[in-house]
Coordinates of C-alpha atoms and ligand atoms in Angstrom, one line a residue:
M1 CA -81.9 31.0 98.5
K2 CA -82.9 33.8 100.8
K3 CA -82.4 36.2 98.0
I4 CA -84.8 34.3 95.8
I5 CA -87.5 34.3 98.5
I6 CA -87.1 38.0 98.8
N7 CA -87.4 38.4 95.1
Y8 CA -90.6 36.3 95.1
R9 CA -92.0 38.5 97.8
L10 CA -91.1 41.6 95.9
A11 CA -92.8 40.2 92.8
Y12 CA -95.9 39.3 94.8
F13 CA -96.1 42.8 96.3
G14 CA -95.5 44.2 92.9
L15 CA -98.5 42.3 91.5
L16 CA -100.6 43.2 94.5
L17 CA -99.7 46.9 94.0
A18 CA -100.4 46.7 90.3
F19 CA -103.9 45.2 91.1
L20 CA -104.7 47.8 93.7
T21 CA -103.5 50.6 91.5
Q22 CA -105.6 49.4 88.6
S23 CA -108.7 48.7 90.6
C24 CA -108.5 51.9 92.7
A25 CA -107.4 54.2 89.9
K26 CA -108.6 57.8 90.4
D27 CA -111.8 58.6 88.5
K28 CA -112.4 61.9 86.7
N29 CA -113.4 63.5 90.0
G30 CA -110.1 62.5 91.5
D31 CA -111.7 59.9 93.8
R32 CA -110.7 56.3 94.2
L33 CA -113.7 54.0 94.2
L34 CA -113.6 50.2 94.1
F35 CA -116.7 50.4 91.9
S36 CA -115.7 51.2 88.3
I37 CA -117.5 53.6 86.0
D38 CA -118.8 50.6 83.9
Q39 CA -120.2 49.2 87.1
D40 CA -121.9 52.5 87.9
I41 CA -123.5 52.4 84.5
A42 CA -124.6 48.7 84.8
L43 CA -126.0 49.2 88.4
G44 CA -127.8 52.3 87.2
E45 CA -129.5 50.3 84.4
Q46 CA -130.7 47.7 86.8
V47 CA -131.9 50.3 89.4
A48 CA -133.6 52.5 86.7
H49 CA -135.4 49.5 85.3
T50 CA -136.8 48.6 88.7
V51 CA -137.7 52.3 89.5
D52 CA -139.5 52.4 86.1
S53 CA -141.5 49.2 86.8
T54 CA -142.3 50.2 90.4
Y55 CA -143.9 53.6 89.4
R56 CA -145.4 52.1 86.2
A57 CA -147.2 49.5 88.3
K58 CA -148.7 52.4 90.3
G59 CA -149.6 54.2 87.1
Q60 CA -147.3 57.1 88.1
L61 CA -144.5 56.9 85.5
I62 CA -145.1 59.3 82.7
E63 CA -144.0 57.3 79.7
R64 CA -141.9 59.0 77.1
N65 CA -144.0 57.5 74.3
N66 CA -147.2 59.0 75.7
S67 CA -148.0 61.7 73.1
R68 CA -150.0 63.8 75.5
Y69 CA -146.8 64.4 77.6
A70 CA -144.4 64.6 74.6
P71 CA -144.0 68.4 74.8
A72 CA -143.3 68.2 78.6
Y73 CA -140.4 65.8 77.8
Q74 CA -139.2 68.1 75.0
H75 CA -138.9 70.9 77.5
L76 CA -137.3 68.7 80.1
D77 CA -134.7 67.3 77.7
A78 CA -133.8 70.8 76.5
I79 CA -133.2 72.0 80.1
V80 CA -131.1 68.9 80.9
N81 CA -129.1 69.2 77.7
R82 CA -128.3 72.8 78.5
V83 CA -127.0 71.8 81.9
L84 CA -125.0 68.9 80.5
S85 CA -123.5 71.0 77.8
S86 CA -121.9 73.4 80.3
G87 CA -118.6 71.6 79.7
Q88 CA -118.3 70.9 83.4
V89 CA -120.0 67.5 83.7
A90 CA -117.2 64.9 84.0
Y91 CA -119.3 61.9 82.8
K92 CA -121.4 63.7 80.3
D93 CA -120.6 61.2 77.5
E94 CA -120.4 58.0 79.6
F95 CA -123.6 58.3 81.6
K96 CA -127.1 57.9 80.3
W97 CA -128.7 61.1 81.5
D98 CA -132.2 60.1 80.8
T99 CA -134.7 62.1 82.9
K100 CA -138.2 60.9 83.7
I101 CA -141.2 62.4 85.3
I102 CA -143.2 60.7 88.0
K103 CA -146.8 61.9 88.3
D104 CA -147.2 62.6 92.0
D105 CA -148.2 66.1 92.8
K106 CA -147.8 65.6 96.5
T107 CA -144.1 64.9 96.4
L108 CA -141.5 67.7 96.1
N109 CA -138.5 65.6 95.2
A110 CA -136.1 64.4 92.6
F111 CA -133.4 61.7 92.7
A112 CA -130.6 60.2 90.7
T113 CA -129.4 56.7 90.2
P114 CA -125.7 55.8 89.6
G115 CA -124.9 56.2 85.9
G116 CA -127.2 59.3 85.5
H117 CA -130.8 58.3 85.4
I118 CA -132.7 61.2 86.9
Y119 CA -136.3 61.1 88.2
V120 CA -138.4 64.2 88.9
F121 CA -141.7 64.2 90.7
S122 CA -144.5 66.4 89.1
G123 CA -145.0 68.0 92.6
L124 CA -141.6 69.5 92.4
I125 CA -142.0 70.9 88.9
K126 CA -145.4 72.5 89.8
Y127 CA -144.0 73.9 93.0
L128 CA -141.1 75.8 91.4
D129 CA -141.5 79.4 90.2
N130 CA -139.3 79.4 87.1
E131 CA -137.1 77.3 84.9
D132 CA -133.9 78.6 86.5
Q133 CA -134.9 77.1 89.8
F134 CA -135.7 73.8 88.0
A135 CA -132.4 73.8 86.2
G136 CA -130.7 74.4 89.6
V137 CA -132.4 71.4 91.1
L138 CA -131.6 69.3 88.1
G139 CA -128.0 70.5 88.3
H140 CA -127.9 69.3 91.9
E141 CA -129.2 65.8 91.0
I142 CA -126.9 65.6 88.0
A143 CA -124.0 66.4 90.4
H144 CA -125.1 63.6 92.7
A145 CA -124.6 61.1 89.8
D146 CA -121.6 62.8 88.2
K147 CA -119.7 63.1 91.5
R148 CA -120.8 59.5 92.1
H149 CA -122.4 60.4 95.5
T150 CA -125.2 57.8 95.0
T151 CA -122.7 55.0 94.3
K152 CA -120.5 55.9 97.3
Q153 CA -123.6 56.1 99.6
L154 CA -125.0 52.7 98.3
Q155 CA -121.5 51.2 98.7
T156 CA -121.4 52.3 102.3
Q157 CA -124.9 51.2 103.0
Y158 CA -125.0 47.9 101.2
G159 CA -121.4 46.9 100.7
I160 CA -119.6 46.3 97.3
N161 CA -120.4 42.6 97.1
L162 CA -124.1 43.1 97.2
L163 CA -123.9 45.9 94.5
L164 CA -121.7 43.6 92.3
A165 CA -124.3 40.8 92.7
I166 CA -127.0 43.2 91.5
V167 CA -124.8 44.3 88.5
V168 CA -124.8 40.7 87.3
G169 CA -128.5 40.3 87.8
E170 CA -128.6 38.6 91.2
N171 CA -130.5 39.5 94.4
Q172 CA -133.7 41.0 93.0
G173 CA -134.9 41.7 96.6
A174 CA -132.0 44.0 97.4
L175 CA -132.4 45.7 94.0
T176 CA -136.0 46.5 94.7
Q177 CA -135.0 47.8 98.2
I178 CA -132.4 50.1 96.7
A179 CA -134.6 51.3 93.9
T180 CA -137.5 52.1 96.2
G181 CA -135.2 53.6 98.8
L182 CA -133.6 56.2 96.5
T183 CA -136.2 58.8 97.2
G184 CA -135.1 58.8 100.8
L185 CA -131.4 58.2 100.4
K186 CA -129.5 60.5 102.8
F187 CA -126.2 61.9 101.7
G188 CA -123.7 63.5 104.0
R189 CA -123.5 67.2 104.3
D190 CA -120.3 67.3 102.2
A191 CA -122.0 65.5 99.3
E192 CA -125.0 67.9 99.5
R193 CA -122.7 70.9 99.7
E194 CA -120.7 69.6 96.7
A195 CA -124.0 69.0 94.7
D196 CA -125.1 72.5 95.5
D197 CA -121.7 73.9 94.4
F198 CA -121.7 72.0 91.2
S199 CA -125.2 73.0 90.4
V200 CA -123.8 76.6 90.3
V201 CA -120.8 75.5 88.3
Y202 CA -122.9 73.6 85.7
L203 CA -125.4 76.4 85.4
S204 CA -122.6 79.0 85.0
G205 CA -122.1 77.5 81.5
T206 CA -125.8 78.2 80.6
N207 CA -128.1 81.1 80.2
Y208 CA -129.8 80.3 83.5
A209 CA -129.3 82.2 86.7
C210 CA -126.4 80.0 88.1
N211 CA -127.9 80.2 91.7
G212 CA -131.2 78.8 90.5
A213 CA -131.1 76.1 93.3
A214 CA -131.1 78.8 96.0
G215 CA -134.5 80.0 94.7
F216 CA -135.9 76.6 95.6
F217 CA -134.6 76.8 99.2
Q218 CA -135.8 80.4 99.5
K219 CA -139.2 79.3 98.5
T220 CA -139.3 76.4 101.0
Q221 CA -138.2 78.9 103.7
S222 CA -140.8 81.5 102.9
E223 CA -143.7 79.0 102.6
N224 CA -144.1 76.6 105.5
Q225 CA -143.9 73.4 103.6
S226 CA -146.1 70.6 104.6
A227 CA -146.6 68.6 101.3
G228 CA -143.7 66.2 101.8
V229 CA -140.1 66.8 102.8
P230 CA -137.8 67.1 99.8
E231 CA -134.6 65.1 99.9
F232 CA -132.7 68.3 100.0
L233 CA -134.3 69.4 103.3
S234 CA -134.1 66.1 105.0
T235 CA -130.3 66.2 104.9
H236 CA -130.0 69.9 105.6
P237 CA -132.2 71.2 108.4
D238 CA -131.2 74.8 107.7
P239 CA -131.8 75.8 104.1
G240 CA -130.6 79.3 105.1
N241 CA -127.0 78.1 105.1
R242 CA -127.4 76.5 101.7
I243 CA -128.9 79.7 100.2
E244 CA -125.9 81.6 101.5
A245 CA -123.4 79.0 100.3
I246 CA -125.0 78.8 96.8
N247 CA -125.0 82.6 96.5
N248 CA -121.4 82.7 97.6
K249 CA -120.4 80.1 95.1
A250 CA -122.2 82.1 92.4
Q251 CA -120.3 85.2 93.4
Q252 CA -117.0 83.3 93.4
Q253 CA -117.8 81.9 89.9
G254 CA -118.8 85.4 88.7
C255 CA -121.8 84.0 86.9
K256 CA -125.1 85.7 86.2
T257 CA -127.9 85.5 88.8
T258 CA -130.7 87.1 86.9
P259 CA -133.4 84.6 85.8
S260 CA -133.4 83.8 82.1
G261 CA -137.1 84.7 81.8
S262 CA -137.9 81.5 79.9
T263 CA -141.6 81.0 79.3
S264 CA -141.5 77.3 78.4
F265 CA -141.6 76.2 82.1
T266 CA -145.2 77.5 82.4
Q267 CA -146.1 75.5 79.3
M268 CA -144.5 72.4 80.9
K269 CA -146.5 72.8 84.1
N270 CA -149.7 73.2 82.1
I271 CA -149.0 70.0 80.2
L272 CA -148.5 68.2 83.5
N273 CA -151.9 69.5 84.7
Q274 CA -153.7 67.7 81.9
Ligands
LIG1 ZN1 -129.0 66.3 97.3

């Protein structure tokens, strides 16, 4: 009889182990998250929908079907596609990777939802000097989604049950809170460092200067910035360390650091000034 009980226990632990192994399988980044990739995608859809309607209500979302801004979106999509085609983005095919522009010239920011919806404020685009810097910043945001930093941060902040409720369409209040809070979502230093590193890795597979993101930090350092604190700077008080780290990573990768000299970025800025 005792043997049978032991066998039952073994079977129970076997099942438990099988469940845990399945639900905590390593993702493509080698991380174990309770939240699955499909749930990242579903949460991202809900959050992006709410972000869209929030900025649309304020008249700030530049719609993709607005013909006046169509060339700006063509430029933007081309840059994003170059970064995505580097062969280094783990969830290139699974995530949505739609990038939208929010018309707000005072905000120097960009953010990503889980599942790869990227938002860029017009203020950031106008602030940057060249397309390589912009590609670097986009690479940083793509990394936050691809490395699932946003999901991990939201899971820590809100708990998995709340996120799962949002995935199935419940708790609109929390969804709105998350969507509007993404601009100020603070990641840990490790996540920021990893996003900077992968910006270099992604860009090393393109014609852009792979340390493009460093150019952004150099600019914020040389000009005393008062027009809103970018998400980047709110988590890292010393951009100097980041410039050095990005340049070190570029050296390590052996990738080119001379700007591509693309002229389409100026055209993009001009369109946003219309
Ligand atoms: Zn960041």
